[in-house]
GROMACS .gro file of N, CA and C in nm:
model
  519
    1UNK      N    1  -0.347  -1.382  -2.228
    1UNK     CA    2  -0.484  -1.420  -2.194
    1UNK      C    3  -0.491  -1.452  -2.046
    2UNK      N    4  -0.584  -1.388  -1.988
    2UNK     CA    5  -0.598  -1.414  -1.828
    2UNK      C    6  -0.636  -1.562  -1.778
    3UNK      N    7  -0.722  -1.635  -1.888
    3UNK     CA    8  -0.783  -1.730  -1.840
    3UNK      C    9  -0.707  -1.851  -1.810
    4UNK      N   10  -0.599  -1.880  -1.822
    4UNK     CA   11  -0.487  -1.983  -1.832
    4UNK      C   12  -0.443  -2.011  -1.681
    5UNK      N   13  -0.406  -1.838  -1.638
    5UNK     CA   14  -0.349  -1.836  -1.554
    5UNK      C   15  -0.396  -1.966  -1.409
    6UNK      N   16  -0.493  -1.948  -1.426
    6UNK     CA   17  -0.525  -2.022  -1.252
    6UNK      C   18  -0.542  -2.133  -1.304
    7UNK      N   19  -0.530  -2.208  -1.430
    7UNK     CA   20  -0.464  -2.380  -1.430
    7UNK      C   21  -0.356  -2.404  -1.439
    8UNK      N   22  -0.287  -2.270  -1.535
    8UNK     CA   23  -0.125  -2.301  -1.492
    8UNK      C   24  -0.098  -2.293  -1.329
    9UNK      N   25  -0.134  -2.172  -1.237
    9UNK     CA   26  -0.093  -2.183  -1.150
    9UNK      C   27  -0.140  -2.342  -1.094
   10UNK      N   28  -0.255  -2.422  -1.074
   10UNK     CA   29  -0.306  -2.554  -1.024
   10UNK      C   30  -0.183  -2.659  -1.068
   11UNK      N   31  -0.211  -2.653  -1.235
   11UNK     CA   32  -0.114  -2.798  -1.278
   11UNK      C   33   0.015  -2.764  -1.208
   12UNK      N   34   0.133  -2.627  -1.242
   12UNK     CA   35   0.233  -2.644  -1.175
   12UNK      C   36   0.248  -2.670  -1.062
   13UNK      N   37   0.107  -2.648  -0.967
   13UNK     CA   38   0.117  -2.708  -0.805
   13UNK      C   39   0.080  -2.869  -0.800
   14UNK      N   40   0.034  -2.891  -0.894
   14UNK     CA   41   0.034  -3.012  -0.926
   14UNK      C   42   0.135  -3.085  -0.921
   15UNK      N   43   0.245  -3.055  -1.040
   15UNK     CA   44   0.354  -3.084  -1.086
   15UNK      C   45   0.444  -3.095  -0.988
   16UNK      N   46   0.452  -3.003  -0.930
   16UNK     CA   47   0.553  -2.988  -0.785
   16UNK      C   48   0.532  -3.030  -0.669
   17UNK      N   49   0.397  -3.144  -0.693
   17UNK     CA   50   0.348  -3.200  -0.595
   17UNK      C   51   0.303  -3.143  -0.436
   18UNK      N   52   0.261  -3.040  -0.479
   18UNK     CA   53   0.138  -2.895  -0.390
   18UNK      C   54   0.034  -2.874  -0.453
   19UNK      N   55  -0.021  -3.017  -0.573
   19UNK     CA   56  -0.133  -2.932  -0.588
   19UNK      C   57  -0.252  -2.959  -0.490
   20UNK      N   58  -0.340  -2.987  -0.574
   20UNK     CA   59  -0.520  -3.004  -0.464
   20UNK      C   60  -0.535  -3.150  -0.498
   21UNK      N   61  -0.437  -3.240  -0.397
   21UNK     CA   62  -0.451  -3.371  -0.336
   21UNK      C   63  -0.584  -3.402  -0.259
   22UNK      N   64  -0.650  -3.434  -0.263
   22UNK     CA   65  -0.708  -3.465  -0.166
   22UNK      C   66  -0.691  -3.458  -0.020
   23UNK      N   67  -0.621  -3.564  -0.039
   23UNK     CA   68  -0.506  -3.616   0.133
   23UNK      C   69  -0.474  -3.518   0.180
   24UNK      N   70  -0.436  -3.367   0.128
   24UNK     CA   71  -0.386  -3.229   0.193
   24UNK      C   72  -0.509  -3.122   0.226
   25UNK      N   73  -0.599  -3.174   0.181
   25UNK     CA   74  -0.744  -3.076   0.203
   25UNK      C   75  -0.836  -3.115   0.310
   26UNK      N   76  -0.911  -3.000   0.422
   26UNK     CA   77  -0.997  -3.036   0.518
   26UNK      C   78  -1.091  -3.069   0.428
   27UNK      N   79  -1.153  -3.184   0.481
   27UNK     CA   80  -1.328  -3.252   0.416
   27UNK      C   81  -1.438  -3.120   0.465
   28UNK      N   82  -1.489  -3.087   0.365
   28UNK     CA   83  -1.589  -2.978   0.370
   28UNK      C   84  -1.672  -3.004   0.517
   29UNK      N   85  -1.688  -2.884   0.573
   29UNK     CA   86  -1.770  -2.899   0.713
   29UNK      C   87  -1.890  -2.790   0.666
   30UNK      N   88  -1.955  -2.775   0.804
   30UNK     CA   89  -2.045  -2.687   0.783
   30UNK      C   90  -2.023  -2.530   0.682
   31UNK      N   91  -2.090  -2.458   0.674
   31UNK     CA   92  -2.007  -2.315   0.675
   31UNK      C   93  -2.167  -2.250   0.659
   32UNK      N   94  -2.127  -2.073   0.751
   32UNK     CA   95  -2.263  -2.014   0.724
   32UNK      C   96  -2.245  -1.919   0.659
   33UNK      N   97  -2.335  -1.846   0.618
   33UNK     CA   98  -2.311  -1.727   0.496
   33UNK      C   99  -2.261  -1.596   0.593
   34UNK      N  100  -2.250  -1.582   0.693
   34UNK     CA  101  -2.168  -1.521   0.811
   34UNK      C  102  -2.020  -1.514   0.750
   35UNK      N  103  -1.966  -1.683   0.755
   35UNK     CA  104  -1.881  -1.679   0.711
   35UNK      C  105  -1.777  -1.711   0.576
   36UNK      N  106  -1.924  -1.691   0.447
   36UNK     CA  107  -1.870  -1.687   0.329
   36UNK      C  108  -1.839  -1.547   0.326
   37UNK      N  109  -1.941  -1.456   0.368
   37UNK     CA  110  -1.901  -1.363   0.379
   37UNK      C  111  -1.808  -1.256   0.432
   38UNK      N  112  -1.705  -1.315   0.520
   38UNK     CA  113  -1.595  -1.320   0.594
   38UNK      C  114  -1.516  -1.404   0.471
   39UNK      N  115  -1.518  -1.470   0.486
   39UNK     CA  116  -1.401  -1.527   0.369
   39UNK      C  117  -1.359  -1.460   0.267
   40UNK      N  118  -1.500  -1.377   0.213
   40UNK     CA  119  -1.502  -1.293   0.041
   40UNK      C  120  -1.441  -1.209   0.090
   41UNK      N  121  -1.485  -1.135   0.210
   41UNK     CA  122  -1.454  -0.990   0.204
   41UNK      C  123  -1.238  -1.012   0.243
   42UNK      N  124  -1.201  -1.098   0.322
   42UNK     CA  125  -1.073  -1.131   0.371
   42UNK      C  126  -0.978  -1.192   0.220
   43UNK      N  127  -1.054  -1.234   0.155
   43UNK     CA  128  -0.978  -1.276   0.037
   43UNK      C  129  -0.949  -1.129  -0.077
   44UNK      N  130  -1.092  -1.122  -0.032
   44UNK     CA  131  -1.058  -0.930  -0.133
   44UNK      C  132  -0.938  -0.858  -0.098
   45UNK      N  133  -0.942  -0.858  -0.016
   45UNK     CA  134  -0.900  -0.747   0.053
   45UNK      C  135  -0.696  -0.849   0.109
   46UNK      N  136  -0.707  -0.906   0.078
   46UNK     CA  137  -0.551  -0.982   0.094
   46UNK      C  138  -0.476  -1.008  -0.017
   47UNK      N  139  -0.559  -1.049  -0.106
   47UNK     CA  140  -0.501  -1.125  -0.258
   47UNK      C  141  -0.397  -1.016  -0.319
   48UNK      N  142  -0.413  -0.871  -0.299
   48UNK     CA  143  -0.299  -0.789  -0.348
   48UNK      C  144  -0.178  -0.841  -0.306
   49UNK      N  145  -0.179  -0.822  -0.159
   49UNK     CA  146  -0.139  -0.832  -0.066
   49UNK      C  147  -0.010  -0.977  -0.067
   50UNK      N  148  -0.136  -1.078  -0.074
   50UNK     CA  149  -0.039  -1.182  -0.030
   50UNK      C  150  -0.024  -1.295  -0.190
   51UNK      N  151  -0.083  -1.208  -0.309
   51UNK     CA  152  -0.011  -1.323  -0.423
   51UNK      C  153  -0.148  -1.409  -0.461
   52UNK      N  154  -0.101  -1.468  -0.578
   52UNK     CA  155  -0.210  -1.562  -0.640
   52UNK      C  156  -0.244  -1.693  -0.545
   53UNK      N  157  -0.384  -1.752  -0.516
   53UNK     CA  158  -0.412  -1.823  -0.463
   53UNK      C  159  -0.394  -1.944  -0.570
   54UNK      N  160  -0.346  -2.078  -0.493
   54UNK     CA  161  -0.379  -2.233  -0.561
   54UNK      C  162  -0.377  -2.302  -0.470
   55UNK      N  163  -0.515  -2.340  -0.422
   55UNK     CA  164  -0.579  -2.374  -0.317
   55UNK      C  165  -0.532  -2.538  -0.258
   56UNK      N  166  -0.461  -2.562  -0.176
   56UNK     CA  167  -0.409  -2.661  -0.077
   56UNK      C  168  -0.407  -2.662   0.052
   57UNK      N  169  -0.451  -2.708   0.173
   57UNK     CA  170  -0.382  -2.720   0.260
   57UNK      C  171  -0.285  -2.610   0.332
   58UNK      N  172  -0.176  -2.618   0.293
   58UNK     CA  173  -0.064  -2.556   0.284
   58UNK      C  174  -0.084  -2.367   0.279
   59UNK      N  175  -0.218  -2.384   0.131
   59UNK     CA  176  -0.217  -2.260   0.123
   59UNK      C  177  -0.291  -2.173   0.253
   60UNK      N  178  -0.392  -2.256   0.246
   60UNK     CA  179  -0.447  -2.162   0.383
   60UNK      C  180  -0.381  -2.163   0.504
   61UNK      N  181  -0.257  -2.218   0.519
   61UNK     CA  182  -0.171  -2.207   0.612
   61UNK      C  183  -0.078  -2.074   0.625
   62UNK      N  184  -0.057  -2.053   0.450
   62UNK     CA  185   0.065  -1.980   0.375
   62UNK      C  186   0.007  -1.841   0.404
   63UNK      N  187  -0.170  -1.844   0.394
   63UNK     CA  188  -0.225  -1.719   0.386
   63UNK      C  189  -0.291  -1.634   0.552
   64UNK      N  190  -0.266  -1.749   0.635
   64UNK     CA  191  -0.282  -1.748   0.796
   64UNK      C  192  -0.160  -1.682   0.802
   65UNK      N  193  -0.051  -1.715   0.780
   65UNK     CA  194   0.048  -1.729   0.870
   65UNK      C  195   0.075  -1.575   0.810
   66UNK      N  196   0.107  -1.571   0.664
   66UNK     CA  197   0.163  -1.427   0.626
   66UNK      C  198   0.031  -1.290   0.680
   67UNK      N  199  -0.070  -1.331   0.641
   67UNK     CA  200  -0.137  -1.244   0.690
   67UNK      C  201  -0.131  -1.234   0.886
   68UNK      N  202  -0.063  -1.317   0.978
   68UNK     CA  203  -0.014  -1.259   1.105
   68UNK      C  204   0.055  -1.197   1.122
   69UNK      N  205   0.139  -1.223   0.993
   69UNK     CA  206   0.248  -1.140   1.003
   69UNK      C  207   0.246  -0.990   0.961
   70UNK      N  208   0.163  -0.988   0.861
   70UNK     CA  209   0.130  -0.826   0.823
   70UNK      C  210   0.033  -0.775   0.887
   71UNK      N  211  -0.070  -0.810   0.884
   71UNK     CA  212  -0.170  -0.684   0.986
   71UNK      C  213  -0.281  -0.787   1.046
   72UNK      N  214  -0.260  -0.907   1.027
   72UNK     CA  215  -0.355  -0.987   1.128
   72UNK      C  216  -0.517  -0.977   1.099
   73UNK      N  217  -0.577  -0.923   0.960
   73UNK     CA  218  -0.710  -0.964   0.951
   73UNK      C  219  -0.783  -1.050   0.964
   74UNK      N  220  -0.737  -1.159   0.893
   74UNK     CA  221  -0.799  -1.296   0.934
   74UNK      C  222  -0.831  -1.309   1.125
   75UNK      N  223  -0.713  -1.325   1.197
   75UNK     CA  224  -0.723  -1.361   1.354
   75UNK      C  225  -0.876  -1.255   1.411
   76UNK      N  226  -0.830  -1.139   1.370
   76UNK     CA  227  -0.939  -0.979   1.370
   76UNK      C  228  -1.052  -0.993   1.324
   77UNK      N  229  -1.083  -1.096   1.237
   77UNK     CA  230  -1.245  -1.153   1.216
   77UNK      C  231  -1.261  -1.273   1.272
   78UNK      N  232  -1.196  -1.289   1.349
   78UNK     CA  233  -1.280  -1.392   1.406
   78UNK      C  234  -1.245  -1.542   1.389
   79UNK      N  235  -1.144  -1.569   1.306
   79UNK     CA  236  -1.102  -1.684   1.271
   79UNK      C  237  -0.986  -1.744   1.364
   80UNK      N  238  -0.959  -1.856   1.417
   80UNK     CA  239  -0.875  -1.924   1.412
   80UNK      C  240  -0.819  -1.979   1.329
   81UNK      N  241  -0.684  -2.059   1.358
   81UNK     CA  242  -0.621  -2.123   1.264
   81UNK      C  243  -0.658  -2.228   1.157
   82UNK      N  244  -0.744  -2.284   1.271
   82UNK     CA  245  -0.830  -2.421   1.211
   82UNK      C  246  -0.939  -2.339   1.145
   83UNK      N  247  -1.008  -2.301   1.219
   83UNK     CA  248  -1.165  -2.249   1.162
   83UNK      C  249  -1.159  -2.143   1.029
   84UNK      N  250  -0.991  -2.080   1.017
   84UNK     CA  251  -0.985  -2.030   0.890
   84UNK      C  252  -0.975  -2.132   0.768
   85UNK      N  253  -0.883  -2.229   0.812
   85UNK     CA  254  -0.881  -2.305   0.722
   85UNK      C  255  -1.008  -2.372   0.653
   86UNK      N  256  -1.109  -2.449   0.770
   86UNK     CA  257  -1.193  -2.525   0.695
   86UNK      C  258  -1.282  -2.404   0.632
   87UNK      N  259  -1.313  -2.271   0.699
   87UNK     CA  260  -1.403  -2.186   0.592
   87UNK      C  261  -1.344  -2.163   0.457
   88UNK      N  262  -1.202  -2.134   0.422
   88UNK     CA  263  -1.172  -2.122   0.318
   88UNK      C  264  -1.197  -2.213   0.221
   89UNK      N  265  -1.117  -2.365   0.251
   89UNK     CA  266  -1.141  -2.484   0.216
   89UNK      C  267  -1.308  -2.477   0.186
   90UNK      N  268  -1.419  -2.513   0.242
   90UNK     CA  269  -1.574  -2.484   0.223
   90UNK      C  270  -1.606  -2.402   0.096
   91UNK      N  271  -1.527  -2.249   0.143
   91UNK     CA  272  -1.555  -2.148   0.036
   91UNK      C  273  -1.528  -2.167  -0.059
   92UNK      N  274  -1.408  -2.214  -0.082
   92UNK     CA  275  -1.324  -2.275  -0.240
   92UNK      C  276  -1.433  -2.377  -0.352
   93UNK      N  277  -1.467  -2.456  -0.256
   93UNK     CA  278  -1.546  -2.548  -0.309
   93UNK      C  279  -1.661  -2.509  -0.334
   94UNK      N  280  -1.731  -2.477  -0.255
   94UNK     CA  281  -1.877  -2.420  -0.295
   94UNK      C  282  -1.862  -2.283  -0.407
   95UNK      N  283  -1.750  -2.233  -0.449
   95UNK     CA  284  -1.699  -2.099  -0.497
   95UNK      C  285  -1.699  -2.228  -0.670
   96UNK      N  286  -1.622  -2.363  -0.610
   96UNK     CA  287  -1.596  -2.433  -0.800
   96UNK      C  288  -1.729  -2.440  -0.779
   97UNK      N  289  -1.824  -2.518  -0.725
   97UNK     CA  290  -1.965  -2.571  -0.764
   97UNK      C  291  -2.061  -2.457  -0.833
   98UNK      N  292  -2.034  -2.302  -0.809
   98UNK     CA  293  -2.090  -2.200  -0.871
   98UNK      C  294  -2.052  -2.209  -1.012
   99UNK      N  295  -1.922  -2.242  -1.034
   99UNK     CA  296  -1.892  -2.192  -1.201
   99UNK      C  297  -2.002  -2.318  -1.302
  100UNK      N  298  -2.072  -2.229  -1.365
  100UNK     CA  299  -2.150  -2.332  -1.474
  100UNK      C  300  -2.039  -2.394  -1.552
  101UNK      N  301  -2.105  -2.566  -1.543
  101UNK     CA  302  -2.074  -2.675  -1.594
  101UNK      C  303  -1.955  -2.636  -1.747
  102UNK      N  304  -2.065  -2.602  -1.843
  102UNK     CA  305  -1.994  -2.563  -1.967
  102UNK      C  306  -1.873  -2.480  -1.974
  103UNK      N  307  -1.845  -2.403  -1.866
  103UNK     CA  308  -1.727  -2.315  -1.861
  103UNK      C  309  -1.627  -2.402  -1.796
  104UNK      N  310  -1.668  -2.456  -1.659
  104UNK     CA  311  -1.588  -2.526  -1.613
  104UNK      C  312  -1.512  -2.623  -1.694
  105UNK      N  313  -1.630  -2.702  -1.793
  105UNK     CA  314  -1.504  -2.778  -1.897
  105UNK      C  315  -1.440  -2.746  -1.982
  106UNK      N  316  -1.488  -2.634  -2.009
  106UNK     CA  317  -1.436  -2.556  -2.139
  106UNK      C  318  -1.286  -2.481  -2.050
  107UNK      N  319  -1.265  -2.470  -1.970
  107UNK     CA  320  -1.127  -2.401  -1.936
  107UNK      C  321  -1.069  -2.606  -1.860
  108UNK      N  322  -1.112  -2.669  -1.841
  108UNK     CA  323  -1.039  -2.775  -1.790
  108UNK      C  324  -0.975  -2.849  -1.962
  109UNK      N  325  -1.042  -2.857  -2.085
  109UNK     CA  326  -1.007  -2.861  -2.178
  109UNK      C  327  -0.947  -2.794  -2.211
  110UNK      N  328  -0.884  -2.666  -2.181
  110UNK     CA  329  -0.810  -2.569  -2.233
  110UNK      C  330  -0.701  -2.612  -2.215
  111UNK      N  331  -0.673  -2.664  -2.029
  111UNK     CA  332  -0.599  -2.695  -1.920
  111UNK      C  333  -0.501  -2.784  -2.048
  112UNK      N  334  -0.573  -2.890  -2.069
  112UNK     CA  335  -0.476  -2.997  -2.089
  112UNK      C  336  -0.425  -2.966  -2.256
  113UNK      N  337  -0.546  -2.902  -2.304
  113UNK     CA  338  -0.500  -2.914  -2.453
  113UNK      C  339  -0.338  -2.801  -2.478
  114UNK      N  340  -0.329  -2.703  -2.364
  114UNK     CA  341  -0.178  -2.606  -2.375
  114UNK      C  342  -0.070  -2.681  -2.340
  115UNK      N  343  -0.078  -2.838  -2.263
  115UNK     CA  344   0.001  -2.914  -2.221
  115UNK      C  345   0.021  -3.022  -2.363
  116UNK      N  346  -0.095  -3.045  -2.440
  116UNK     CA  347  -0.100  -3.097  -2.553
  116UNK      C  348   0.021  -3.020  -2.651
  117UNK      N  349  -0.005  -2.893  -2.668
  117UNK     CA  350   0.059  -2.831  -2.749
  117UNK      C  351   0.182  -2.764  -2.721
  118UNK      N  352   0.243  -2.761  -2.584
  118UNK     CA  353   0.331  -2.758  -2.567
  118UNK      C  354   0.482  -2.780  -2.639
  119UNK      N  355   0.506  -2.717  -2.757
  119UNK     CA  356   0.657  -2.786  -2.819
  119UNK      C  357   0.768  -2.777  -2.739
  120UNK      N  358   0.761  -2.735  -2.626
  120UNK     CA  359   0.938  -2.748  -2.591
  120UNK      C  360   0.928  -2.916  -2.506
  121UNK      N  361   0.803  -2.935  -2.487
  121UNK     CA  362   0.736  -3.105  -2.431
  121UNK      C  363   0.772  -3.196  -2.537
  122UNK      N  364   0.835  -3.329  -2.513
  122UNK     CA  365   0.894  -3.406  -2.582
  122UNK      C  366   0.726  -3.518  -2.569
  123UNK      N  367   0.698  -3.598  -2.645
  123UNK     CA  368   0.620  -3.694  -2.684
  123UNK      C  369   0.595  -3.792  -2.496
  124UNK      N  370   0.697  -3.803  -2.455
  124UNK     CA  371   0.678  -3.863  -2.344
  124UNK      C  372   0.660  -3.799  -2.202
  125UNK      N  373   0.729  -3.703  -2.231
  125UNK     CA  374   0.701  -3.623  -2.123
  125UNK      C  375   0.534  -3.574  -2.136
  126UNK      N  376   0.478  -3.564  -2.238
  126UNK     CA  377   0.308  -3.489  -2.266
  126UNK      C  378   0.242  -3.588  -2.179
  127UNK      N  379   0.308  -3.747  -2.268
  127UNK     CA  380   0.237  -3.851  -2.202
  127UNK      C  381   0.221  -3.889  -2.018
  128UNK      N  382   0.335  -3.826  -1.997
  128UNK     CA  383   0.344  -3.841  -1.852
  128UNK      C  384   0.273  -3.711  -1.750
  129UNK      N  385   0.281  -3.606  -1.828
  129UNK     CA  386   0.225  -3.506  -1.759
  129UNK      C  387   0.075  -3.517  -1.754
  130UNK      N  388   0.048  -3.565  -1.907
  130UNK     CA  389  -0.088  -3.581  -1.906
  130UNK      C  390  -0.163  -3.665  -1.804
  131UNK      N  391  -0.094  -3.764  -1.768
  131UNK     CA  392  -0.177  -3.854  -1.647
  131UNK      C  393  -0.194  -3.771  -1.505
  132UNK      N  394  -0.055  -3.702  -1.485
  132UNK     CA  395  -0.106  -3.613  -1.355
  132UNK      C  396  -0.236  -3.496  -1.369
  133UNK      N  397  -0.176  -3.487  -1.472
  133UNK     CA  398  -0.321  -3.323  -1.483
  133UNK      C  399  -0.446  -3.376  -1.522
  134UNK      N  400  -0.456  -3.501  -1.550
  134UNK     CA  401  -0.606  -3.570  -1.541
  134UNK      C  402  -0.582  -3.586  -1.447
  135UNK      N  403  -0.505  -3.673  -1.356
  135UNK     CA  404  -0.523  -3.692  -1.202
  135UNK      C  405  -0.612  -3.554  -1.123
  136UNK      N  406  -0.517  -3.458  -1.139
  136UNK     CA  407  -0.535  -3.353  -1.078
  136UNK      C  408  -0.673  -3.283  -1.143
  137UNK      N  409  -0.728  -3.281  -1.225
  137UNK     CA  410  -0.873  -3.206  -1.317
  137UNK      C  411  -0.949  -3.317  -1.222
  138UNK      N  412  -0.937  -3.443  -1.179
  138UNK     CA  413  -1.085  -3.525  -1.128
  138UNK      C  414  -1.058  -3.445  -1.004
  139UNK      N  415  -0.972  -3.419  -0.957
  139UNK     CA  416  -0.951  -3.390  -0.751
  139UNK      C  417  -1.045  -3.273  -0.800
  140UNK      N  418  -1.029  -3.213  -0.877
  140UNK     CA  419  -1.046  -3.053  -0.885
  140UNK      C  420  -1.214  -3.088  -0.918
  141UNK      N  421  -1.230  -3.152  -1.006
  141UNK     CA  422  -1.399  -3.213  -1.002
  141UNK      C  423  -1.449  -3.275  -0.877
  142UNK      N  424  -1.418  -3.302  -0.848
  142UNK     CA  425  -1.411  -3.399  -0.682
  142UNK      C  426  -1.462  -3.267  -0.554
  143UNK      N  427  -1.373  -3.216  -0.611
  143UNK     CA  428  -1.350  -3.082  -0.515
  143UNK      C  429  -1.487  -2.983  -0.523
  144UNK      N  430  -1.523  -2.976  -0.635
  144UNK     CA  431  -1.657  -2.908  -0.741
  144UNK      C  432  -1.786  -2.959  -0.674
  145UNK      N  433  -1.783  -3.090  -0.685
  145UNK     CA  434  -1.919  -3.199  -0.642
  145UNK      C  435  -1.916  -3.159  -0.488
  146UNK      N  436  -1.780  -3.168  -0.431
  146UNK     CA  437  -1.815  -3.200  -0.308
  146UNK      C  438  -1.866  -3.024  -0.197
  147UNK      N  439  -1.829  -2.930  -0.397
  147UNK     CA  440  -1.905  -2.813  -0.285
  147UNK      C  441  -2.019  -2.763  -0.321
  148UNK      N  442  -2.088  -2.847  -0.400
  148UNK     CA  443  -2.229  -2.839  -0.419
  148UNK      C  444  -2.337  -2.815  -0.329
  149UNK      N  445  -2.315  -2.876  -0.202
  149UNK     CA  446  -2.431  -2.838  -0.093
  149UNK      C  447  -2.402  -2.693  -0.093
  150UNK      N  448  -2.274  -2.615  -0.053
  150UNK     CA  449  -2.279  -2.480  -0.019
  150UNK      C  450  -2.240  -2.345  -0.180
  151UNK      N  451  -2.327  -2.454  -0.247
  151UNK     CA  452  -2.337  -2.343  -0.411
  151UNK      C  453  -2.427  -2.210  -0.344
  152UNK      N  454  -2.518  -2.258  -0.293
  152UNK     CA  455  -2.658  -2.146  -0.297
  152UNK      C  456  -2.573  -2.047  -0.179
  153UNK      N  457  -2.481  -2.093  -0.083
  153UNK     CA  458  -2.423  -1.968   0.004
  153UNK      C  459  -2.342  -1.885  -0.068
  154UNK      N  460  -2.263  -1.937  -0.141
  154UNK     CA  461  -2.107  -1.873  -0.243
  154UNK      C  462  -2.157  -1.788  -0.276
  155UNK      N  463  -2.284  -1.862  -0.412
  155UNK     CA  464  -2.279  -1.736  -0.503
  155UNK      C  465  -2.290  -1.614  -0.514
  156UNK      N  466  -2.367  -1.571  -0.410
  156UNK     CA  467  -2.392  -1.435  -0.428
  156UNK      C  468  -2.245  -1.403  -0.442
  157UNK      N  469  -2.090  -1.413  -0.364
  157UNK     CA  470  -2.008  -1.417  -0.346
  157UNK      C  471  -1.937  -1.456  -0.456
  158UNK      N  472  -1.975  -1.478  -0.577
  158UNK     CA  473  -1.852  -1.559  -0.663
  158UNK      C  474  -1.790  -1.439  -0.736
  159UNK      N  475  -1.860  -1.351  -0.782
  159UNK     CA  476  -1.760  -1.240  -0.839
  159UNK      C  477  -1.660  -1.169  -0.772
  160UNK      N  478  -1.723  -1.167  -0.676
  160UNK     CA  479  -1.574  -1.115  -0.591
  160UNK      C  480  -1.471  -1.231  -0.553
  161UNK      N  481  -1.514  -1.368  -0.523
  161UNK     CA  482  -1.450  -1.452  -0.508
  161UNK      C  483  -1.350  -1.454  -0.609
  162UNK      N  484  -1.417  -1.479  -0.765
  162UNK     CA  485  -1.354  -1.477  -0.871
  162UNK      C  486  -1.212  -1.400  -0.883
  163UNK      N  487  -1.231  -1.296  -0.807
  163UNK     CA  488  -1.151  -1.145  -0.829
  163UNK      C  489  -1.022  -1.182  -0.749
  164UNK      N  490  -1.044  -1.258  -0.613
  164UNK     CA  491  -0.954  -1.262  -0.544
  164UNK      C  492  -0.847  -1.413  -0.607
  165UNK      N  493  -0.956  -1.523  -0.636
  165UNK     CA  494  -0.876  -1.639  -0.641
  165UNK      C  495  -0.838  -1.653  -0.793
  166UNK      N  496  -0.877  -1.504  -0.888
  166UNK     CA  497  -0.824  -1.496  -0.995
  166UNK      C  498  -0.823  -1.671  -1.102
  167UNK      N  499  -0.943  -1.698  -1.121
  167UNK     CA  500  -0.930  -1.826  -1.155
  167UNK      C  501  -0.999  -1.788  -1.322
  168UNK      N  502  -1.025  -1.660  -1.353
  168UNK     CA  503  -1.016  -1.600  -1.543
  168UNK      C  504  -1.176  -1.706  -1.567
  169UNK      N  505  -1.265  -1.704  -1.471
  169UNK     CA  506  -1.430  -1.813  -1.523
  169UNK      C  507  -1.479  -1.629  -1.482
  170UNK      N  508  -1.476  -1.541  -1.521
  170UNK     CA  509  -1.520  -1.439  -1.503
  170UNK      C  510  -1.675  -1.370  -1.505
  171UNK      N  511  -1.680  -1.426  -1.363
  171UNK     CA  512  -1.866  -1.400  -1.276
  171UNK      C  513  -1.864  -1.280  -1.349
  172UNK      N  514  -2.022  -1.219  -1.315
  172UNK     CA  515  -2.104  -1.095  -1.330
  172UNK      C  516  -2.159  -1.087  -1.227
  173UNK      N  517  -2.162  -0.985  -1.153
  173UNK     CA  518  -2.235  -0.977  -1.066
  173UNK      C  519  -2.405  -0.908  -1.066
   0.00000   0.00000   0.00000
């Protein structure tokens, strides 16, 4: 099932302490539909390329740096180091604030209930994991709210967004 994938990928960045901390993420800044649209089209067009996204800090570092190294699109539109980061960061968020409510919980319940059912998970270990991946589901709500101002830029953008950051809430365009 596809839809798993982009909370397993989150919780294990979680787990390994890379996930979506707060403390590791730029605070949403401006962003214009200039450059959601730069973001969509650079994420399309990389995600083969450079691997599943799980959005940190780090990652838009991971996805700067490798993409200099291969053919330099990002620098080639226009981005700096910084200014890639906070558009992505922006985009990410305003990209969760698009997914309707009911889906969004309905795969964050999914999230925890495969950690629920987990048998090779011993009784204490569920208990312990479970507090991080609630930890980590509010950042990720946190993250949602706080990209609510830039919902109305994303969306047009979310199916393709969808495509690149592979997160299985599968837009229509």
């Amino acid at each position: 099932m596809k839809h798993p994938s982009f909370f397993r990928r989150i919780l294990i960045a979680a787990i390994s302490g890379i996930g979506l901390a707060l403390g590791l993420t730029f605070p949403a800044k401006s962003l214009s539909p200039d450059e959601v649209e730069k973001v969509t089209l650079l994420m399309v067009s990389l995600a083969p390329e450079l691997g599943p996204f799980a959005w940190d800090e780090e990652e838009a570092d991971r996805i700067f740096e490798d993409d200099s190294n291969w053919n330099g699109e990002i620098a080639a539109a226009g981005f700096s180091r910084q200014a890639w980061k906070n558009a992505l960061d922006t985009t990410f968020r305003g990209y969760l604030a698009t997914i309707p409510t009911d889906v969004f919980s309905t795969r964050l319940t999914e999230a925890i209930k495969g950690f629920d059912d987990a048998p090779h998970l011993s009784a204490e270990q569920k208990t312990e994991l479970r507090g991080l991946i609630e930890e980590k589901i509010a950042e990720i709500q946190l993250l949602r709210a706080e990209g609510a101002r830039y919902a109305d830029l994303v969306r047009p953008h979310a199916a393709k967004l969808e495509t690149a950051f592979d997160t299985g809430f599968g837009f229509n365009e």
